[in-house]
Tab-separated table of C-alpha atoms and ligand atoms in Angstrom:
chain	number	residue	atom	x	y	z
A	1	MET	CA	0.042	-0.022	-0.039
A	2	ILE	CA	1.211	3.547	-0.807
A	3	PRO	CA	0.466	6.448	1.541
A	4	ALA	CA	-1.352	9.580	0.162
A	5	GLN	CA	0.841	12.411	-1.058
A	6	PHE	CA	2.408	14.577	1.687
A	7	ASP	CA	5.240	17.153	2.331
A	8	TYR	CA	8.020	16.545	4.646
A	9	GLN	CA	10.522	18.546	6.715
A	10	ALA	CA	13.068	17.452	9.269
A	11	PRO	CA	13.808	20.460	11.567
A	12	LYS	CA	17.123	20.487	13.473
A	13	THR	CA	15.704	22.024	16.731
A	14	LEU	CA	12.538	21.636	18.829
A	15	ASP	CA	11.569	25.284	18.328
A	16	GLU	CA	11.766	24.908	14.568
A	17	ALA	CA	9.516	21.799	14.917
A	18	ILE	CA	6.942	23.640	16.971
A	19	GLY	CA	6.959	26.464	14.559
A	20	LEU	CA	6.481	24.117	11.702
A	21	LEU	CA	3.355	22.486	13.552
A	22	ALA	CA	1.967	25.880	14.218
A	23	GLN	CA	2.151	26.688	10.544
A	24	HIS	CA	0.140	23.602	9.673
A	25	PRO	CA	-2.378	23.424	12.594
A	26	ASP	CA	-4.889	21.217	10.692
A	27	ASP	CA	-2.873	18.721	8.540
A	28	ALA	CA	0.513	18.167	10.071
A	29	LYS	CA	1.748	15.053	11.961
A	30	ILE	CA	4.925	14.322	13.990
A	31	LEU	CA	6.980	11.625	12.656
A	32	ALA	CA	9.251	9.690	15.261
A	33	GLY	CA	10.129	6.070	14.673
A	34	GLY	CA	7.409	5.694	12.174
A	35	HIS	CA	6.349	2.288	13.263
A	36	SER	CA	2.718	3.219	14.035
A	37	LEU	CA	2.307	6.218	11.789
A	38	ILE	CA	3.703	4.786	8.503
A	39	PRO	CA	1.722	1.591	8.624
A	40	ALA	CA	-1.454	3.944	9.415
A	41	MET	CA	-0.568	6.065	6.389
A	42	LYS	CA	-0.010	3.138	4.132
A	43	LEU	CA	-3.423	1.866	5.058
A	44	ARG	CA	-4.725	5.504	4.504
A	45	LEU	CA	-6.033	5.491	7.993
A	46	ALA	CA	-4.076	8.595	8.376
A	47	GLN	CA	-3.482	11.130	5.594
A	48	PRO	CA	-1.499	14.045	6.982
A	49	ALA	CA	-0.586	16.666	4.198
A	50	PHE	CA	2.680	17.504	6.187
A	51	LEU	CA	5.149	15.485	8.123
A	52	VAL	CA	7.366	17.017	10.734
A	53	ASP	CA	10.236	14.475	11.306
A	54	ILE	CA	11.669	15.015	14.703
A	55	GLY	CA	14.472	12.445	14.198
A	56	ARG	CA	17.088	14.974	13.447
A	57	ILE	CA	16.635	16.988	16.678
A	58	LYS	CA	19.718	16.640	18.779
A	59	ASP	CA	19.502	15.508	22.392
A	60	LEU	CA	16.027	14.108	22.377
A	61	ASP	CA	16.987	10.568	23.016
A	62	TYR	CA	18.703	10.740	26.377
A	63	ILE	CA	18.343	8.588	29.482
A	64	ARG	CA	19.496	10.328	32.613
A	65	GLU	CA	19.580	9.723	36.346
A	66	GLU	CA	20.086	12.961	38.457
A	67	GLY	CA	19.263	13.786	42.046
A	68	GLY	CA	16.930	10.925	42.460
A	69	ARG	CA	15.097	11.565	39.317
A	70	ILE	CA	15.187	9.710	36.056
A	71	SER	CA	14.422	11.307	32.766
A	72	ILE	CA	14.100	9.891	29.341
A	73	GLY	CA	13.829	11.789	26.105
A	74	ALA	CA	10.930	11.194	23.941
A	75	MET	CA	13.069	9.830	21.003
A	76	ALA	CA	14.883	7.213	23.021
A	77	THR	CA	14.138	3.964	21.241
A	78	HIS	CA	12.609	0.942	22.790
A	79	TYR	CA	16.128	-0.759	22.253
A	80	GLN	CA	18.028	2.109	24.012
A	81	ILE	CA	15.720	1.647	26.915
A	82	GLU	CA	16.005	-2.233	26.811
A	83	SER	CA	19.793	-2.035	26.892
A	84	SER	CA	20.292	0.908	29.270
A	85	ASP	CA	22.648	0.230	32.077
A	86	VAL	CA	21.298	3.071	34.076
A	87	LEU	CA	17.782	1.764	33.871
A	88	LYS	CA	18.761	-1.773	34.531
A	89	GLN	CA	20.338	-0.691	37.527
A	90	SER	CA	17.788	1.864	38.854
A	91	CYS	CA	14.480	0.981	37.239
A	92	PRO	CA	14.616	-2.557	35.688
A	93	LEU	CA	10.676	-2.398	34.877
A	94	LEU	CA	11.468	-0.372	31.797
A	95	PRO	CA	14.132	-2.503	30.163
A	96	GLU	CA	11.823	-5.529	30.957
A	97	CYS	CA	8.932	-3.807	29.452
A	98	ALA	CA	10.965	-2.742	26.337
A	99	SER	CA	12.123	-6.371	25.751
A	100	HIS	CA	8.412	-7.396	25.209
A	101	ILE	CA	7.798	-4.807	22.372
A	102	GLY	CA	7.546	-6.201	18.756
A	103	ASP	CA	10.829	-7.522	17.367
A	104	VAL	CA	14.343	-6.324	17.060
A	105	GLN	CA	13.538	-3.999	14.111
A	106	VAL	CA	10.648	-2.485	15.793
A	107	ARG	CA	12.585	-1.911	19.037
A	108	ASN	CA	15.379	-0.326	16.894
A	109	LYS	CA	13.264	2.282	15.385
A	110	GLY	CA	10.274	2.804	17.537
A	111	THR	CA	10.423	5.394	20.422
A	112	ILE	CA	8.936	5.713	23.780
A	113	GLY	CA	7.452	9.150	23.088
A	114	GLY	CA	5.811	7.882	19.638
A	115	SER	CA	4.393	4.973	21.470
A	116	LEU	CA	2.939	7.104	24.415
A	117	ALA	CA	1.665	9.793	21.987
A	118	HIS	CA	-0.027	7.157	19.860
A	119	ALA	CA	-1.696	5.560	22.904
A	120	ASP	CA	-2.611	2.310	21.465
A	121	PRO	CA	-4.948	0.402	23.958
A	122	ALA	CA	-2.679	-2.610	23.574
A	123	GLY	CA	0.702	-0.760	23.629
A	124	ASP	CA	3.149	-1.816	26.398
A	125	TRP	CA	4.654	1.335	27.669
A	126	PRO	CA	1.443	2.985	29.102
A	127	ALA	CA	1.410	0.330	31.672
A	128	ALA	CA	4.879	0.863	32.894
A	129	ILE	CA	4.648	4.536	32.700
A	130	LEU	CA	1.398	4.583	34.883
A	131	ALA	CA	3.039	2.136	37.345
A	132	LEU	CA	5.907	4.472	37.780
A	133	ASP	CA	3.494	7.460	38.385
A	134	ALA	CA	5.572	9.339	35.747
A	135	GLU	CA	5.208	13.000	34.462
A	136	LEU	CA	5.087	13.804	30.757
A	137	VAL	CA	6.541	16.911	29.597
A	138	ALA	CA	4.928	18.477	26.519
A	139	GLN	CA	6.243	21.467	24.601
A	140	GLY	CA	4.230	23.743	22.424
A	141	LYS	CA	4.246	27.315	21.234
A	142	SER	CA	3.142	28.688	24.721
A	143	GLY	CA	5.775	26.885	26.390
A	144	GLU	CA	6.128	23.676	28.679
A	145	ARG	CA	3.212	21.702	30.241
A	146	VAL	CA	3.643	18.837	32.741
A	147	ILE	CA	1.052	16.091	32.423
A	148	LYS	CA	0.572	13.284	34.967
A	149	ALA	CA	0.688	9.882	33.470
A	150	GLU	CA	-2.834	9.107	34.822
A	151	ASP	CA	-4.262	12.262	33.084
A	152	PHE	CA	-2.156	11.659	29.910
A	153	PHE	CA	-4.226	8.701	28.588
A	154	VAL	CA	-7.659	9.915	27.646
A	155	ASP	CA	-9.179	7.207	25.511
A	156	LEU	CA	-8.454	4.934	22.516
A	157	LEU	CA	-5.597	6.492	20.625
A	158	THR	CA	-6.245	9.756	22.560
A	159	THR	CA	-3.928	11.583	24.897
A	160	ALA	CA	-3.962	14.908	26.702
A	161	LEU	CA	-1.456	16.373	24.219
A	162	GLN	CA	-2.843	19.350	22.445
A	163	GLN	CA	-2.550	20.236	18.696
A	164	GLY	CA	0.943	21.593	18.097
A	165	GLU	CA	2.514	19.983	21.280
A	166	ILE	CA	5.457	17.670	21.031
A	167	LEU	CA	6.082	15.207	23.882
A	168	ARG	CA	9.541	16.004	24.980
A	169	GLU	CA	10.306	14.048	28.084
A	170	ILE	CA	9.192	11.356	30.460
A	171	ARG	CA	10.451	11.670	33.982
A	172	PHE	CA	9.775	10.011	37.399
A	173	ASN	CA	11.358	9.458	40.812
A	174	LYS	CA	14.055	6.688	41.040
A	175	PRO	CA	12.578	3.839	43.014
A	176	GLN	CA	14.061	3.768	46.480
A	177	SER	CA	14.944	0.518	48.127
A	178	ARG	CA	13.418	-1.726	49.121
A	179	TYR	CA	11.241	-1.967	45.931
A	180	GLY	CA	10.323	-4.843	43.403
A	181	GLN	CA	9.164	-4.580	39.842
A	182	ALA	CA	7.975	-6.798	37.078
A	183	TYR	CA	6.152	-6.584	33.701
A	184	GLN	CA	4.064	-9.730	32.555
A	185	LYS	CA	2.419	-9.870	29.063
A	186	VAL	CA	0.131	-12.101	27.111
A	187	ARG	CA	1.325	-11.422	23.557
A	188	HIS	CA	-1.211	-11.592	20.781
A	189	PRO	CA	0.150	-14.364	18.468
A	190	ALA	CA	-0.261	-12.391	15.373
A	191	SER	CA	0.637	-8.843	16.181
A	192	GLY	CA	2.893	-9.279	19.264
A	193	PHE	CA	0.943	-6.506	20.973
A	194	ALA	CA	-0.442	-6.986	24.621
A	195	VAL	CA	-3.669	-8.888	24.908
A	196	VAL	CA	-2.977	-8.098	28.489
A	197	GLY	CA	0.027	-6.402	29.899
A	198	VAL	CA	0.662	-5.808	33.698
A	199	ALA	CA	3.348	-3.507	35.168
A	200	ALA	CA	3.911	-3.964	39.016
A	201	ASN	CA	5.881	-1.485	40.993
A	202	LEU	CA	6.002	-2.180	44.674
A	203	ARG	CA	7.473	-0.540	47.692
A	204	PHE	CA	8.396	-2.271	50.822
A	205	ALA	CA	8.729	-1.186	54.489
A	206	GLY	CA	11.568	-2.305	56.786
A	207	ASN	CA	9.447	-5.070	58.121
A	208	GLY	CA	8.878	-6.507	54.703
A	209	SER	CA	5.268	-5.361	54.422
A	210	CYS	CA	4.059	-3.787	51.282
A	211	GLU	CA	4.216	-0.017	51.775
A	212	SER	CA	2.695	1.001	48.475
A	213	ALA	CA	1.734	-0.597	45.253
A	214	ALA	CA	1.278	0.843	41.730
A	215	ILE	CA	-0.091	-1.567	39.130
A	216	GLY	CA	-0.608	-0.430	35.529
A	217	ILE	CA	-2.593	-2.369	33.139
A	218	THR	CA	-2.750	-2.322	29.200
A	219	GLY	CA	-4.755	-4.207	26.727
A	220	VAL	CA	-7.860	-4.691	28.773
A	221	GLY	CA	-9.802	-1.608	28.066
A	222	SER	CA	-9.789	1.299	25.665
A	223	LYS	CA	-6.855	2.846	27.453
A	224	ALA	CA	-4.282	1.697	30.009
A	225	TYR	CA	-5.167	2.315	33.540
A	226	ARG	CA	-4.019	2.048	37.279
A	227	ALA	CA	-5.695	-0.846	38.943
A	228	ARG	CA	-6.610	0.879	42.219
A	229	GLY	CA	-8.584	-1.923	43.747
A	230	VAL	CA	-5.475	-4.195	43.450
A	231	GLU	CA	-3.323	-1.440	44.800
A	232	SER	CA	-5.388	-0.882	47.881
A	233	ALA	CA	-5.721	-4.635	48.668
A	234	LEU	CA	-1.879	-4.904	48.753
A	235	ALA	CA	-0.994	-1.760	50.658
A	236	GLY	CA	0.015	-2.291	54.446
A	237	GLN	CA	-0.010	-6.198	53.987
A	238	GLN	CA	2.615	-8.717	54.460
A	239	LEU	CA	2.229	-10.398	51.067
A	240	ASP	CA	1.687	-14.226	50.705
A	241	GLU	CA	0.289	-16.177	47.864
A	242	GLN	CA	-3.343	-15.923	49.060
A	243	LYS	CA	-3.252	-12.251	49.544
A	244	VAL	CA	-1.659	-11.611	46.086
A	245	ALA	CA	-4.329	-13.705	44.400
A	246	ALA	CA	-7.045	-12.026	46.343
A	247	ALA	CA	-5.731	-8.594	45.447
A	248	ALA	CA	-5.121	-9.634	41.739
A	249	SER	CA	-8.816	-10.648	41.437
A	250	HIS	CA	-9.614	-6.722	41.217
A	251	ALA	CA	-7.583	-6.222	38.167
A	252	SER	CA	-10.253	-5.267	35.943
A	253	ASP	CA	-12.771	-3.857	38.399
A	254	GLY	CA	-14.672	-0.768	36.880
A	255	VAL	CA	-13.138	-1.279	33.477
A	256	ASP	CA	-15.152	-1.754	30.326
A	257	ALA	CA	-13.120	-4.596	28.925
A	258	ASN	CA	-12.499	-5.145	25.209
A	259	SER	CA	-13.724	-8.134	23.304
A	260	ASP	CA	-12.446	-9.378	19.938
A	261	LEU	CA	-11.949	-12.453	17.860
A	262	TYR	CA	-8.913	-13.520	19.972
A	263	ALA	CA	-10.045	-12.798	23.451
A	264	SER	CA	-13.665	-12.192	24.745
A	265	GLU	CA	-14.347	-9.832	27.559
A	266	GLN	CA	-14.498	-12.652	30.145
A	267	TYR	CA	-11.287	-14.299	28.893
A	268	ARG	CA	-9.545	-10.735	29.031
A	269	ARG	CA	-10.601	-10.165	32.542
A	270	HIS	CA	-9.430	-13.675	33.502
A	271	LEU	CA	-6.012	-13.082	31.955
A	272	ALA	CA	-5.710	-9.674	33.811
A	273	ALA	CA	-6.280	-11.326	37.177
A	274	ILE	CA	-3.763	-14.061	36.354
A	275	TYR	CA	-1.149	-11.868	34.914
A	276	THR	CA	-1.577	-9.289	37.661
A	277	ARG	CA	-0.862	-12.040	40.216
A	278	ARG	CA	2.101	-13.199	38.271
A	279	ALA	CA	3.512	-9.658	38.069
A	280	ILE	CA	3.060	-8.919	41.685
A	281	SER	CA	4.629	-12.271	42.677
A	282	LYS	CA	7.625	-11.627	40.583
A	283	ALA	CA	8.038	-8.138	41.925
A	284	VAL	CA	7.860	-9.532	45.415
A	285	SER	CA	10.499	-12.243	44.573
A	286	ARG	CA	12.708	-9.473	43.051
A	287	SER	CA	12.539	-6.976	45.796
A	288	LYS	CA	15.594	-5.451	47.077
B	301	FAD	C1	5.400	-5.146	13.443
B	301	FAD	C2	5.037	-4.231	14.761
B	301	FAD	C3	4.978	-4.808	16.000
B	301	FAD	C4	4.698	-3.947	16.988
B	301	FAD	N1	4.682	-4.537	18.190
B	301	FAD	C5	4.450	-3.693	19.473
B	301	FAD	C6	4.157	-4.358	20.611
B	301	FAD	O1	4.269	-5.553	20.778
B	301	FAD	N2	4.109	-3.462	21.646
B	301	FAD	C7	3.897	-2.191	21.581
B	301	FAD	O2	3.700	-1.427	22.511
B	301	FAD	N3	4.175	-1.518	20.427
B	301	FAD	C8	4.268	-2.304	19.246
B	301	FAD	N4	4.430	-1.757	17.981
B	301	FAD	C9	4.411	-0.210	17.898
B	301	FAD	C10	5.730	0.360	18.086
B	301	FAD	O3	6.175	0.260	19.489
B	301	FAD	C11	5.765	1.832	17.517
B	301	FAD	O4	7.128	2.171	17.732
B	301	FAD	C12	5.091	2.915	18.469
B	301	FAD	O5	3.807	2.605	18.807
B	301	FAD	C13	5.180	4.262	17.951
B	301	FAD	O6	6.389	4.871	18.227
B	301	FAD	P1	7.186	5.641	16.902
B	301	FAD	O7	8.321	6.222	17.483
B	301	FAD	O8	7.378	4.587	15.780
B	301	FAD	O9	6.099	6.655	16.611
B	301	FAD	P2	5.481	7.161	15.137
B	301	FAD	O10	4.874	5.936	14.383
B	301	FAD	O11	6.358	7.929	14.397
B	301	FAD	O12	4.305	8.107	15.651
B	301	FAD	C14	3.105	7.617	16.347
B	301	FAD	C15	2.193	8.711	16.708
B	301	FAD	O13	2.668	9.453	17.585
B	301	FAD	C16	2.919	10.929	17.259
B	301	FAD	N5	4.169	11.266	17.806
B	301	FAD	C17	5.340	10.669	17.656
B	301	FAD	N6	6.239	11.161	18.505
B	301	FAD	C18	5.630	12.151	19.081
B	301	FAD	C19	6.148	13.071	20.116
B	301	FAD	N7	7.345	13.142	20.636
B	301	FAD	N8	5.282	14.056	20.732
B	301	FAD	C20	3.902	14.006	20.076
B	301	FAD	N9	3.458	13.298	19.109
B	301	FAD	C21	4.329	12.344	18.781
B	301	FAD	C22	2.833	10.795	15.734
B	301	FAD	O14	2.341	12.023	15.124
B	301	FAD	C23	1.806	9.693	15.370
B	301	FAD	O15	0.621	10.123	15.550
B	301	FAD	C24	4.721	-2.540	16.899
B	301	FAD	C25	4.859	-2.061	15.543
B	301	FAD	C26	5.025	-2.790	14.544
B	301	FAD	C27	5.133	-2.065	13.172
């Protein structure tokens, strides 16, 4: 399939990119890794008249740890995150999540910013970003805006980004010991996307009880969400198998679950509970 005709520019600075988006308010699209946008254009599901390629902007693909905060540039690829020594050491949830995305080619080109901005209901990153309680930094003509992860995902393929804004950075507090993290996923056998994906980020008190839990779930509903019922059932508890299983049974509470040819609503809810239990158990066993 061949995309509809479009114009293309590759600015060298963020300001230049924001200027180009402002000049084309109705028909421009940002191009990052192209691994969601180009297929959509080839299928003519998207027909932007103007592409602003942000791939030539310097210093938008960093991974930094500074003063107890971790920040990741929006153009960091899935592979950069998967292979980052900083993240393996300080926040292993992200390299683990990255390793579940697509295949080597997808991970080499696709970016965390593109994936979050695309907000595919079966995308992996939203679950992890929610579990880390991250902030997303958007930049537009009127300056910078910080959006909490929980406010960022609005609906199917819809985020809180406004027309003309570029997602510039994802940042969050470095997990402090004792913590445990894990990402567990049921891959769709055809696409590799998440039928269900669960990110668990647990913090433990000195006596070994679960001080707080953040559970992000993707694939179940029209957008990724925090499983608050699971989190409150875990908080303050000395976790054992029974308590973890009981908490995980709340994985899809209050969520309008998707149903398709591969997984019915009931099966998705079942998978959500099972994989939430697995993610929590793994996070507990890895706690340090
Ligand atoms: C075969 C295949 C398998 C895949 N498997 C998986 C999988 O298992 N799990 C998974 O999560 N994903 C999967 N993906 C999707 C992949 O992760 C994409 O890379 C990702 O969804 C989009 O990132 P991108 O950098 O390619 O963005 P692009 O395709 O360039 O852009 C996607 C959208 O986001 C917008 N955008 C991009 N960057 C920004 C920004 N910084 N600010 C504002 N808007 C922006 C674009 O305008 C566009 O609308 C797969 C893709 C393919 C082709």
